[in-house]
Amino acid sequence: MYSYFFKMLEEINNCLQILEAGGLILYPTDTVWGVGCDATNTEAVKKVYALKKRSDTKALICLVSTDAMLERHVTKVPEVAYDILDLANKPTTIVYDAPLGIAKNLIASDNTLAIRVASDQFCQYLINRFKKPLVSTSANISGDPTPQSFKEINSEILKGVDYVVNLEHNVIKSTPSSIIQLKNDGKVKVIRE
């Protein structure tokens, strides 16, 4: 128990150095393995799009650690969002209108941003210590299948990041989050169940 805790702290400290320098990390999330960076750093976000060979017109997901951090990065969190997050039986990403304090190239053309409050301990600790949201996009080249385990991650992704977290390499992570869009006018749309 304690050895895992200290290993996790060591990994978080390693990640913080990379994130603060504008680099990319490969890390286990509450859903699948993700490529991440500082969600407020435009240049770092560009590196994620380049590594994934993904058009920057396709928005990426952001992770926050708490409801309070969510509220700092969205103009208005619809009240129903809290109900959805409390009642969801799996990690749920919500697309919000009018994000704040986020890299411009992370925001969709309709001025929305997909944000998930991370539910696993590693991500929560990392984001709390970093004090900023993280980009979280599946660890694959755009168009390729999402890897269900660390072993399935493409070598191009492994070589293209600045740091690979050395935790959970034997854990199967195969469930992407649900994605729900909540408009400030009250409209709700399920994008992925």
Short mmCIF file of N, CA and C in Angstrom, two decimals:
data_model
loop_
_atom_site.label_atom_id
_atom_site.label_comp_id
_atom_site.label_asym_id
_atom_site.label_seq_id
_atom_site.Cartn_x
_atom_site.Cartn_y
_atom_site.Cartn_z
N MET A 1 0.83 -1.20 0.00
CA MET A 1 0.00 0.00 0.00
C MET A 1 0.87 1.26 0.00
N TYR A 2 1.78 1.36 1.00
CA TYR A 2 2.62 2.55 1.06
C TYR A 2 3.57 2.63 -0.12
N SER A 3 4.08 1.49 -0.56
CA SER A 3 5.02 1.53 -1.69
C SER A 3 4.32 2.06 -2.94
N TYR A 4 3.04 1.66 -3.17
CA TYR A 4 2.31 2.19 -4.33
C TYR A 4 2.10 3.69 -4.17
N PHE A 5 1.75 4.12 -2.96
CA PHE A 5 1.52 5.55 -2.71
C PHE A 5 2.77 6.35 -3.03
N PHE A 6 3.94 5.89 -2.57
CA PHE A 6 5.18 6.62 -2.82
C PHE A 6 5.56 6.56 -4.29
N LYS A 7 5.28 5.44 -4.96
CA LYS A 7 5.52 5.34 -6.40
C LYS A 7 4.64 6.34 -7.14
N MET A 8 3.37 6.45 -6.72
CA MET A 8 2.45 7.39 -7.35
C MET A 8 2.95 8.83 -7.15
N LEU A 9 3.40 9.16 -5.97
CA LEU A 9 3.93 10.51 -5.73
C LEU A 9 5.14 10.80 -6.61
N GLU A 10 6.02 9.81 -6.76
CA GLU A 10 7.19 9.97 -7.62
C GLU A 10 6.76 10.22 -9.07
N GLU A 11 5.78 9.46 -9.54
CA GLU A 11 5.29 9.62 -10.91
C GLU A 11 4.64 11.00 -11.09
N ILE A 12 3.89 11.44 -10.10
CA ILE A 12 3.25 12.77 -10.18
C ILE A 12 4.32 13.85 -10.26
N ASN A 13 5.35 13.76 -9.44
CA ASN A 13 6.43 14.76 -9.49
C ASN A 13 7.12 14.76 -10.84
N ASN A 14 7.35 13.59 -11.42
CA ASN A 14 7.95 13.50 -12.76
C ASN A 14 7.05 14.16 -13.80
N CYS A 15 5.75 13.90 -13.71
CA CYS A 15 4.79 14.50 -14.65
C CYS A 15 4.76 16.02 -14.52
N LEU A 16 4.79 16.52 -13.29
CA LEU A 16 4.72 17.96 -13.07
C LEU A 16 5.87 18.69 -13.76
N GLN A 17 7.07 18.12 -13.70
CA GLN A 17 8.22 18.75 -14.37
C GLN A 17 7.98 18.87 -15.87
N ILE A 18 7.44 17.80 -16.47
CA ILE A 18 7.18 17.80 -17.92
C ILE A 18 6.06 18.77 -18.26
N LEU A 19 4.96 18.71 -17.52
CA LEU A 19 3.81 19.58 -17.80
C LEU A 19 4.18 21.05 -17.67
N GLU A 20 4.93 21.39 -16.63
CA GLU A 20 5.32 22.79 -16.41
C GLU A 20 6.24 23.29 -17.51
N ALA A 21 6.97 22.38 -18.17
CA ALA A 21 7.87 22.75 -19.27
C ALA A 21 7.16 22.72 -20.62
N GLY A 22 5.84 22.46 -20.62
CA GLY A 22 5.09 22.44 -21.88
C GLY A 22 5.19 21.13 -22.63
N GLY A 23 5.57 20.06 -21.94
CA GLY A 23 5.73 18.76 -22.59
C GLY A 23 4.48 17.91 -22.54
N LEU A 24 4.59 16.72 -23.15
CA LEU A 24 3.48 15.77 -23.23
C LEU A 24 3.75 14.58 -22.33
N ILE A 25 2.68 14.10 -21.69
CA ILE A 25 2.79 12.88 -20.88
C ILE A 25 1.83 11.83 -21.44
N LEU A 26 2.18 10.58 -21.20
CA LEU A 26 1.31 9.44 -21.49
C LEU A 26 0.93 8.89 -20.13
N TYR A 27 -0.38 8.87 -19.83
CA TYR A 27 -0.77 8.55 -18.46
C TYR A 27 -2.07 7.76 -18.39
N PRO A 28 -2.23 6.95 -17.32
CA PRO A 28 -3.48 6.22 -17.15
C PRO A 28 -4.54 7.17 -16.60
N THR A 29 -5.72 7.13 -17.20
CA THR A 29 -6.82 7.98 -16.72
C THR A 29 -7.90 7.08 -16.13
N ASP A 30 -9.02 7.68 -15.78
CA ASP A 30 -10.14 6.91 -15.25
C ASP A 30 -10.87 6.14 -16.35
N THR A 31 -10.46 6.32 -17.60
CA THR A 31 -11.09 5.59 -18.71
C THR A 31 -10.02 4.76 -19.45
N VAL A 32 -9.28 5.39 -20.35
CA VAL A 32 -8.25 4.69 -21.14
C VAL A 32 -6.93 5.42 -20.96
N TRP A 33 -5.84 4.85 -21.51
CA TRP A 33 -4.56 5.56 -21.48
C TRP A 33 -4.69 6.83 -22.30
N GLY A 34 -4.12 7.93 -21.79
CA GLY A 34 -4.27 9.20 -22.46
C GLY A 34 -2.96 9.90 -22.71
N VAL A 35 -2.98 10.75 -23.75
CA VAL A 35 -1.90 11.69 -24.00
C VAL A 35 -2.38 13.00 -23.39
N GLY A 36 -1.52 13.62 -22.58
CA GLY A 36 -1.94 14.83 -21.90
C GLY A 36 -0.90 15.93 -21.92
N CYS A 37 -1.40 17.13 -21.63
CA CYS A 37 -0.54 18.30 -21.51
C CYS A 37 -1.32 19.36 -20.73
N ASP A 38 -0.66 20.47 -20.49
CA ASP A 38 -1.28 21.62 -19.83
C ASP A 38 -2.37 22.17 -20.75
N ALA A 39 -3.61 22.13 -20.31
CA ALA A 39 -4.74 22.57 -21.14
C ALA A 39 -4.79 24.09 -21.31
N THR A 40 -3.90 24.82 -20.63
CA THR A 40 -3.87 26.27 -20.79
C THR A 40 -2.72 26.72 -21.69
N ASN A 41 -1.92 25.77 -22.19
CA ASN A 41 -0.73 26.07 -22.96
C ASN A 41 -0.96 25.75 -24.44
N THR A 42 -1.13 26.78 -25.24
CA THR A 42 -1.44 26.63 -26.67
C THR A 42 -0.39 25.80 -27.40
N GLU A 43 0.89 26.05 -27.13
CA GLU A 43 1.96 25.31 -27.81
C GLU A 43 1.94 23.83 -27.44
N ALA A 44 1.69 23.53 -26.17
CA ALA A 44 1.62 22.13 -25.74
C ALA A 44 0.44 21.44 -26.43
N VAL A 45 -0.69 22.12 -26.53
CA VAL A 45 -1.87 21.54 -27.19
C VAL A 45 -1.56 21.26 -28.66
N LYS A 46 -0.83 22.15 -29.32
CA LYS A 46 -0.42 21.94 -30.72
C LYS A 46 0.36 20.63 -30.85
N LYS A 47 1.24 20.36 -29.87
CA LYS A 47 2.04 19.13 -29.91
C LYS A 47 1.16 17.89 -29.83
N VAL A 48 0.07 17.96 -29.07
CA VAL A 48 -0.84 16.82 -28.96
C VAL A 48 -1.50 16.56 -30.31
N TYR A 49 -2.02 17.62 -30.94
CA TYR A 49 -2.64 17.46 -32.26
C TYR A 49 -1.64 16.87 -33.26
N ALA A 50 -0.40 17.37 -33.24
CA ALA A 50 0.62 16.89 -34.17
C ALA A 50 0.94 15.41 -33.92
N LEU A 51 1.11 15.02 -32.66
CA LEU A 51 1.44 13.64 -32.34
C LEU A 51 0.33 12.69 -32.79
N LYS A 52 -0.92 13.09 -32.57
CA LYS A 52 -2.05 12.24 -32.94
C LYS A 52 -2.39 12.32 -34.43
N LYS A 53 -1.74 13.26 -35.14
CA LYS A 53 -2.05 13.51 -36.56
C LYS A 53 -3.54 13.81 -36.71
N ARG A 54 -3.99 14.69 -35.84
CA ARG A 54 -5.41 15.01 -35.76
C ARG A 54 -5.61 16.48 -36.10
N SER A 55 -6.64 16.76 -36.85
CA SER A 55 -6.98 18.14 -37.20
C SER A 55 -7.33 18.90 -35.93
N ASP A 56 -6.84 20.14 -35.84
CA ASP A 56 -7.15 20.91 -34.64
C ASP A 56 -8.58 21.46 -34.65
N THR A 57 -9.36 21.05 -35.68
CA THR A 57 -10.78 21.40 -35.65
C THR A 57 -11.57 20.37 -34.84
N LYS A 58 -10.94 19.22 -34.54
CA LYS A 58 -11.58 18.20 -33.70
C LYS A 58 -11.15 18.45 -32.26
N ALA A 59 -12.08 18.88 -31.44
CA ALA A 59 -11.76 19.27 -30.07
C ALA A 59 -11.28 18.07 -29.24
N LEU A 60 -10.54 18.37 -28.20
CA LEU A 60 -10.03 17.37 -27.27
C LEU A 60 -10.75 17.52 -25.93
N ILE A 61 -10.63 16.50 -25.09
CA ILE A 61 -11.24 16.51 -23.76
C ILE A 61 -10.24 17.08 -22.75
N CYS A 62 -10.77 17.74 -21.75
CA CYS A 62 -9.99 18.28 -20.63
C CYS A 62 -10.38 17.53 -19.36
N LEU A 63 -9.42 17.30 -18.48
CA LEU A 63 -9.72 16.73 -17.17
C LEU A 63 -9.49 17.79 -16.11
N VAL A 64 -10.41 17.85 -15.14
CA VAL A 64 -10.24 18.67 -13.95
C VAL A 64 -10.35 17.74 -12.75
N SER A 65 -9.91 18.22 -11.59
CA SER A 65 -9.89 17.34 -10.42
C SER A 65 -11.11 17.48 -9.53
N THR A 66 -11.78 18.62 -9.60
CA THR A 66 -12.91 18.88 -8.68
C THR A 66 -13.98 19.73 -9.36
N ASP A 67 -15.15 19.79 -8.74
CA ASP A 67 -16.21 20.68 -9.22
C ASP A 67 -15.74 22.13 -9.18
N ALA A 68 -14.98 22.49 -8.16
CA ALA A 68 -14.49 23.87 -8.04
C ALA A 68 -13.59 24.25 -9.22
N MET A 69 -12.72 23.32 -9.65
CA MET A 69 -11.87 23.61 -10.81
C MET A 69 -12.72 23.70 -12.07
N LEU A 70 -13.71 22.85 -12.19
CA LEU A 70 -14.64 22.93 -13.31
C LEU A 70 -15.27 24.32 -13.37
N GLU A 71 -15.76 24.80 -12.25
CA GLU A 71 -16.44 26.10 -12.20
C GLU A 71 -15.52 27.26 -12.57
N ARG A 72 -14.22 27.10 -12.35
CA ARG A 72 -13.27 28.16 -12.73
C ARG A 72 -13.03 28.21 -14.24
N HIS A 73 -13.39 27.12 -14.96
CA HIS A 73 -13.07 27.06 -16.39
C HIS A 73 -14.29 26.99 -17.30
N VAL A 74 -15.46 27.25 -16.73
CA VAL A 74 -16.70 27.30 -17.52
C VAL A 74 -17.48 28.53 -17.05
N THR A 75 -17.99 29.33 -17.99
CA THR A 75 -18.72 30.54 -17.63
C THR A 75 -19.89 30.21 -16.71
N LYS A 76 -20.66 29.16 -17.09
CA LYS A 76 -21.81 28.77 -16.27
C LYS A 76 -21.96 27.26 -16.35
N VAL A 77 -21.90 26.59 -15.20
CA VAL A 77 -22.14 25.15 -15.16
C VAL A 77 -23.64 24.95 -14.92
N PRO A 78 -24.37 24.39 -15.91
CA PRO A 78 -25.79 24.16 -15.70
C PRO A 78 -26.03 23.26 -14.47
N GLU A 79 -27.05 23.56 -13.71
CA GLU A 79 -27.33 22.82 -12.47
C GLU A 79 -27.46 21.32 -12.72
N VAL A 80 -28.03 20.94 -13.87
CA VAL A 80 -28.23 19.52 -14.17
C VAL A 80 -26.89 18.77 -14.31
N ALA A 81 -25.81 19.50 -14.58
CA ALA A 81 -24.50 18.85 -14.71
C ALA A 81 -24.12 18.14 -13.41
N TYR A 82 -24.41 18.76 -12.29
CA TYR A 82 -24.05 18.14 -11.00
C TYR A 82 -24.85 16.87 -10.77
N ASP A 83 -26.12 16.87 -11.18
CA ASP A 83 -26.95 15.67 -11.05
C ASP A 83 -26.41 14.55 -11.93
N ILE A 84 -26.06 14.89 -13.15
CA ILE A 84 -25.52 13.89 -14.09
C ILE A 84 -24.24 13.29 -13.51
N LEU A 85 -23.35 14.13 -13.02
CA LEU A 85 -22.07 13.65 -12.49
C LEU A 85 -22.28 12.80 -11.24
N ASP A 86 -23.21 13.20 -10.39
CA ASP A 86 -23.47 12.43 -9.16
C ASP A 86 -24.11 11.07 -9.45
N LEU A 87 -24.95 11.01 -10.47
CA LEU A 87 -25.72 9.79 -10.75
C LEU A 87 -25.08 8.86 -11.78
N ALA A 88 -24.08 9.35 -12.49
CA ALA A 88 -23.46 8.54 -13.56
C ALA A 88 -22.82 7.30 -12.98
N ASN A 89 -22.98 6.18 -13.70
CA ASN A 89 -22.37 4.93 -13.23
C ASN A 89 -21.05 4.63 -13.93
N LYS A 90 -20.55 5.57 -14.74
CA LYS A 90 -19.23 5.45 -15.35
C LYS A 90 -18.71 6.86 -15.60
N PRO A 91 -17.41 7.02 -15.86
CA PRO A 91 -16.89 8.37 -16.10
C PRO A 91 -17.68 9.08 -17.19
N THR A 92 -18.02 10.32 -16.93
CA THR A 92 -18.87 11.08 -17.85
C THR A 92 -18.23 12.42 -18.17
N THR A 93 -18.09 12.67 -19.46
CA THR A 93 -17.55 13.93 -19.97
C THR A 93 -18.74 14.79 -20.39
N ILE A 94 -18.70 16.05 -20.00
CA ILE A 94 -19.79 16.96 -20.39
C ILE A 94 -19.21 18.08 -21.24
N VAL A 95 -19.91 18.38 -22.34
CA VAL A 95 -19.52 19.47 -23.23
C VAL A 95 -20.26 20.72 -22.76
N TYR A 96 -19.49 21.72 -22.35
CA TYR A 96 -20.03 22.96 -21.80
C TYR A 96 -19.86 24.11 -22.77
N ASP A 97 -20.78 25.07 -22.69
CA ASP A 97 -20.65 26.32 -23.44
C ASP A 97 -19.66 27.24 -22.74
N ALA A 98 -19.04 28.11 -23.51
CA ALA A 98 -18.24 29.24 -23.03
C ALA A 98 -17.17 28.89 -21.99
N PRO A 99 -16.16 28.09 -22.40
CA PRO A 99 -15.06 27.79 -21.47
C PRO A 99 -14.22 29.04 -21.18
N LEU A 100 -13.51 29.00 -20.06
CA LEU A 100 -12.67 30.12 -19.63
C LEU A 100 -11.25 29.64 -19.31
N GLY A 101 -10.26 30.49 -19.62
CA GLY A 101 -8.90 30.24 -19.18
C GLY A 101 -8.26 28.98 -19.73
N ILE A 102 -8.65 28.60 -20.94
CA ILE A 102 -8.16 27.38 -21.59
C ILE A 102 -7.49 27.79 -22.90
N ALA A 103 -6.51 27.02 -23.35
CA ALA A 103 -5.85 27.30 -24.63
C ALA A 103 -6.91 27.42 -25.73
N LYS A 104 -6.80 28.45 -26.55
CA LYS A 104 -7.81 28.71 -27.60
C LYS A 104 -7.95 27.53 -28.56
N ASN A 105 -6.84 26.83 -28.85
CA ASN A 105 -6.88 25.73 -29.82
C ASN A 105 -7.47 24.46 -29.22
N LEU A 106 -7.94 24.53 -28.00
CA LEU A 106 -8.62 23.41 -27.36
C LEU A 106 -10.14 23.59 -27.43
N ILE A 107 -10.55 24.81 -27.72
CA ILE A 107 -11.98 25.15 -27.71
C ILE A 107 -12.55 24.92 -29.11
N ALA A 108 -13.70 24.24 -29.16
CA ALA A 108 -14.36 23.94 -30.45
C ALA A 108 -14.85 25.24 -31.10
N SER A 109 -15.11 25.16 -32.40
CA SER A 109 -15.53 26.35 -33.15
C SER A 109 -16.85 26.94 -32.65
N ASP A 110 -17.67 26.12 -31.98
CA ASP A 110 -18.93 26.63 -31.44
C ASP A 110 -18.78 27.12 -29.99
N ASN A 111 -17.53 27.38 -29.58
CA ASN A 111 -17.20 27.89 -28.25
C ASN A 111 -17.64 26.95 -27.14
N THR A 112 -17.35 25.65 -27.33
CA THR A 112 -17.64 24.64 -26.31
C THR A 112 -16.35 23.90 -25.97
N LEU A 113 -16.39 23.21 -24.83
CA LEU A 113 -15.26 22.41 -24.40
C LEU A 113 -15.78 21.20 -23.63
N ALA A 114 -15.22 20.01 -23.95
CA ALA A 114 -15.57 18.78 -23.25
C ALA A 114 -14.68 18.65 -22.02
N ILE A 115 -15.31 18.55 -20.84
CA ILE A 115 -14.57 18.47 -19.58
C ILE A 115 -15.10 17.31 -18.76
N ARG A 116 -14.16 16.57 -18.15
CA ARG A 116 -14.53 15.48 -17.24
C ARG A 116 -13.87 15.73 -15.89
N VAL A 117 -14.63 15.56 -14.83
CA VAL A 117 -14.06 15.59 -13.49
C VAL A 117 -13.49 14.19 -13.26
N ALA A 118 -12.17 14.11 -13.18
CA ALA A 118 -11.49 12.81 -13.07
C ALA A 118 -11.95 12.07 -11.81
N SER A 119 -12.13 10.76 -11.95
CA SER A 119 -12.63 9.98 -10.82
C SER A 119 -11.58 9.06 -10.22
N ASP A 120 -10.41 8.97 -10.84
CA ASP A 120 -9.38 8.08 -10.26
C ASP A 120 -8.36 8.88 -9.47
N GLN A 121 -7.75 8.22 -8.51
CA GLN A 121 -6.86 8.86 -7.55
C GLN A 121 -5.65 9.49 -8.23
N PHE A 122 -5.01 8.78 -9.14
CA PHE A 122 -3.81 9.31 -9.78
C PHE A 122 -4.10 10.63 -10.49
N CYS A 123 -5.14 10.66 -11.33
CA CYS A 123 -5.46 11.88 -12.07
C CYS A 123 -5.85 13.02 -11.13
N GLN A 124 -6.65 12.71 -10.14
CA GLN A 124 -7.06 13.76 -9.19
C GLN A 124 -5.84 14.37 -8.50
N TYR A 125 -4.93 13.53 -7.99
CA TYR A 125 -3.73 14.04 -7.32
C TYR A 125 -2.87 14.86 -8.28
N LEU A 126 -2.66 14.33 -9.48
CA LEU A 126 -1.83 15.02 -10.46
C LEU A 126 -2.41 16.40 -10.78
N ILE A 127 -3.70 16.46 -11.08
CA ILE A 127 -4.33 17.73 -11.47
C ILE A 127 -4.37 18.68 -10.28
N ASN A 128 -4.64 18.18 -9.09
CA ASN A 128 -4.62 19.03 -7.89
C ASN A 128 -3.26 19.66 -7.69
N ARG A 129 -2.21 18.86 -7.85
CA ARG A 129 -0.85 19.38 -7.66
C ARG A 129 -0.49 20.36 -8.79
N PHE A 130 -0.93 20.08 -10.01
CA PHE A 130 -0.62 20.95 -11.15
C PHE A 130 -1.42 22.25 -11.09
N LYS A 131 -2.60 22.18 -10.48
CA LYS A 131 -3.49 23.34 -10.30
C LYS A 131 -4.08 23.89 -11.60
N LYS A 132 -4.03 23.07 -12.66
CA LYS A 132 -4.61 23.46 -13.95
C LYS A 132 -5.20 22.21 -14.59
N PRO A 133 -6.18 22.40 -15.49
CA PRO A 133 -6.74 21.24 -16.21
C PRO A 133 -5.69 20.61 -17.12
N LEU A 134 -5.89 19.31 -17.40
CA LEU A 134 -5.03 18.57 -18.32
C LEU A 134 -5.82 18.17 -19.55
N VAL A 135 -5.16 18.20 -20.69
CA VAL A 135 -5.73 17.58 -21.89
C VAL A 135 -5.73 16.08 -21.65
N SER A 136 -6.78 15.43 -22.12
CA SER A 136 -6.84 13.97 -22.06
C SER A 136 -7.44 13.47 -23.36
N THR A 137 -6.60 12.88 -24.18
CA THR A 137 -7.07 12.31 -25.44
C THR A 137 -6.50 10.91 -25.55
N SER A 138 -7.25 10.00 -26.12
CA SER A 138 -6.81 8.61 -26.18
C SER A 138 -5.44 8.49 -26.84
N ALA A 139 -4.66 7.52 -26.36
CA ALA A 139 -3.26 7.35 -26.77
C ALA A 139 -3.16 6.57 -28.08
N ASN A 140 -3.69 7.17 -29.14
CA ASN A 140 -3.64 6.55 -30.46
C ASN A 140 -3.48 7.62 -31.53
N ILE A 141 -3.02 7.19 -32.70
CA ILE A 141 -3.00 8.07 -33.87
C ILE A 141 -4.46 8.22 -34.31
N SER A 142 -4.84 9.41 -34.70
CA SER A 142 -6.23 9.67 -35.09
C SER A 142 -6.68 8.67 -36.16
N GLY A 143 -7.83 8.05 -35.93
CA GLY A 143 -8.37 7.06 -36.86
C GLY A 143 -8.04 5.63 -36.49
N ASP A 144 -6.98 5.42 -35.68
CA ASP A 144 -6.64 4.07 -35.22
C ASP A 144 -7.51 3.70 -34.03
N PRO A 145 -7.66 2.40 -33.73
CA PRO A 145 -8.45 2.01 -32.57
C PRO A 145 -7.82 2.51 -31.27
N THR A 146 -8.67 2.78 -30.31
CA THR A 146 -8.20 3.20 -28.98
C THR A 146 -7.56 2.00 -28.29
N PRO A 147 -6.31 2.13 -27.80
CA PRO A 147 -5.67 1.01 -27.12
C PRO A 147 -6.41 0.66 -25.82
N GLN A 148 -6.58 -0.65 -25.59
CA GLN A 148 -7.29 -1.10 -24.40
C GLN A 148 -6.34 -1.43 -23.26
N SER A 149 -5.05 -1.39 -23.55
CA SER A 149 -4.04 -1.64 -22.51
C SER A 149 -2.77 -0.92 -22.93
N PHE A 150 -1.86 -0.79 -21.99
CA PHE A 150 -0.59 -0.13 -22.28
C PHE A 150 0.15 -0.83 -23.42
N LYS A 151 0.08 -2.18 -23.45
CA LYS A 151 0.79 -2.96 -24.48
C LYS A 151 0.33 -2.64 -25.90
N GLU A 152 -0.90 -2.14 -26.04
CA GLU A 152 -1.45 -1.86 -27.37
C GLU A 152 -1.12 -0.45 -27.88
N ILE A 153 -0.43 0.34 -27.08
CA ILE A 153 -0.13 1.71 -27.49
C ILE A 153 0.94 1.70 -28.58
N ASN A 154 0.66 2.42 -29.66
CA ASN A 154 1.53 2.53 -30.83
C ASN A 154 2.89 3.10 -30.42
N SER A 155 3.96 2.55 -30.97
CA SER A 155 5.31 3.00 -30.62
C SER A 155 5.52 4.47 -31.00
N GLU A 156 4.83 4.94 -32.01
CA GLU A 156 4.95 6.35 -32.40
C GLU A 156 4.45 7.27 -31.27
N ILE A 157 3.39 6.84 -30.60
CA ILE A 157 2.88 7.61 -29.46
C ILE A 157 3.88 7.52 -28.30
N LEU A 158 4.36 6.31 -28.02
CA LEU A 158 5.32 6.13 -26.92
C LEU A 158 6.56 6.99 -27.12
N LYS A 159 7.05 7.07 -28.34
CA LYS A 159 8.26 7.85 -28.63
C LYS A 159 7.97 9.35 -28.72
N GLY A 160 6.72 9.69 -28.98
CA GLY A 160 6.37 11.10 -29.22
C GLY A 160 6.07 11.90 -27.97
N VAL A 161 5.90 11.24 -26.83
CA VAL A 161 5.64 11.97 -25.59
C VAL A 161 6.96 12.19 -24.86
N ASP A 162 6.93 13.11 -23.91
CA ASP A 162 8.14 13.42 -23.14
C ASP A 162 8.28 12.57 -21.89
N TYR A 163 7.16 11.97 -21.45
CA TYR A 163 7.23 11.13 -20.25
C TYR A 163 6.10 10.11 -20.28
N VAL A 164 6.42 8.87 -19.92
CA VAL A 164 5.45 7.79 -19.82
C VAL A 164 5.31 7.42 -18.34
N VAL A 165 4.10 7.53 -17.81
CA VAL A 165 3.87 7.21 -16.41
C VAL A 165 4.07 5.71 -16.20
N ASN A 166 4.83 5.36 -15.18
CA ASN A 166 5.16 3.97 -14.91
C ASN A 166 4.22 3.40 -13.83
N LEU A 167 2.94 3.42 -14.13
CA LEU A 167 1.90 2.84 -13.26
C LEU A 167 0.86 2.15 -14.16
N GLU A 168 0.23 1.13 -13.64
CA GLU A 168 -0.92 0.49 -14.30
C GLU A 168 -0.63 -0.05 -15.69
N HIS A 169 0.59 -0.47 -15.96
CA HIS A 169 0.92 -0.99 -17.28
C HIS A 169 0.23 -2.33 -17.56
N ASN A 170 -0.21 -3.03 -16.53
CA ASN A 170 -0.87 -4.32 -16.74
C ASN A 170 -2.38 -4.25 -16.58
N VAL A 171 -2.92 -3.05 -16.43
CA VAL A 171 -4.36 -2.89 -16.22
C VAL A 171 -5.05 -2.68 -17.56
N ILE A 172 -6.15 -3.39 -17.79
CA ILE A 172 -6.95 -3.17 -19.00
C ILE A 172 -7.82 -1.94 -18.76
N LYS A 173 -7.71 -0.97 -19.66
CA LYS A 173 -8.50 0.26 -19.56
C LYS A 173 -9.22 0.41 -20.89
N SER A 174 -10.44 -0.09 -20.95
CA SER A 174 -11.09 -0.18 -22.25
C SER A 174 -12.41 0.57 -22.35
N THR A 175 -12.79 1.31 -21.32
CA THR A 175 -14.11 1.95 -21.34
C THR A 175 -13.98 3.45 -21.52
N PRO A 176 -14.29 3.97 -22.70
CA PRO A 176 -14.28 5.43 -22.86
C PRO A 176 -15.42 6.05 -22.05
N SER A 177 -15.32 7.32 -21.80
CA SER A 177 -16.37 7.99 -21.02
C SER A 177 -17.63 8.18 -21.85
N SER A 178 -18.75 8.36 -21.16
CA SER A 178 -19.96 8.86 -21.81
C SER A 178 -19.69 10.33 -22.12
N ILE A 179 -20.32 10.84 -23.19
CA ILE A 179 -20.18 12.26 -23.51
C ILE A 179 -21.58 12.84 -23.69
N ILE A 180 -21.86 13.89 -22.93
CA ILE A 180 -23.16 14.56 -22.96
C ILE A 180 -22.93 16.05 -23.18
N GLN A 181 -23.68 16.65 -24.09
CA GLN A 181 -23.58 18.10 -24.30
C GLN A 181 -24.71 18.79 -23.55
N LEU A 182 -24.34 19.78 -22.74
CA LEU A 182 -25.32 20.59 -22.00
C LEU A 182 -25.20 22.02 -22.49
N LYS A 183 -26.25 22.51 -23.13
CA LYS A 183 -26.25 23.89 -23.60
C LYS A 183 -26.78 24.79 -22.50
N ASN A 184 -26.34 26.03 -22.49
CA ASN A 184 -26.82 26.97 -21.47
C ASN A 184 -28.31 27.28 -21.63
N ASP A 185 -28.87 26.96 -22.81
CA ASP A 185 -30.31 27.18 -22.99
C ASP A 185 -31.14 25.99 -22.51
N GLY A 186 -30.49 25.01 -21.88
CA GLY A 186 -31.21 23.88 -21.31
C GLY A 186 -31.25 22.63 -22.17
N LYS A 187 -30.78 22.73 -23.43
CA LYS A 187 -30.79 21.54 -24.31
C LYS A 187 -29.73 20.54 -23.85
N VAL A 188 -30.10 19.25 -23.93
CA VAL A 188 -29.20 18.16 -23.56
C VAL A 188 -29.09 17.22 -24.74
N LYS A 189 -27.88 16.81 -25.08
CA LYS A 189 -27.68 15.88 -26.20
C LYS A 189 -26.66 14.83 -25.78
N VAL A 190 -27.02 13.55 -25.91
CA VAL A 190 -26.09 12.46 -25.62
C VAL A 190 -25.27 12.22 -26.88
N ILE A 191 -23.95 12.39 -26.77
CA ILE A 191 -23.06 12.21 -27.92
C ILE A 191 -22.50 10.78 -27.93
N ARG A 192 -22.15 10.26 -26.76
CA ARG A 192 -21.66 8.87 -26.66
C ARG A 192 -22.14 8.32 -25.32
N GLU A 193 -22.83 7.16 -25.38
CA GLU A 193 -23.33 6.55 -24.15
C GLU A 193 -22.26 5.79 -23.42
#
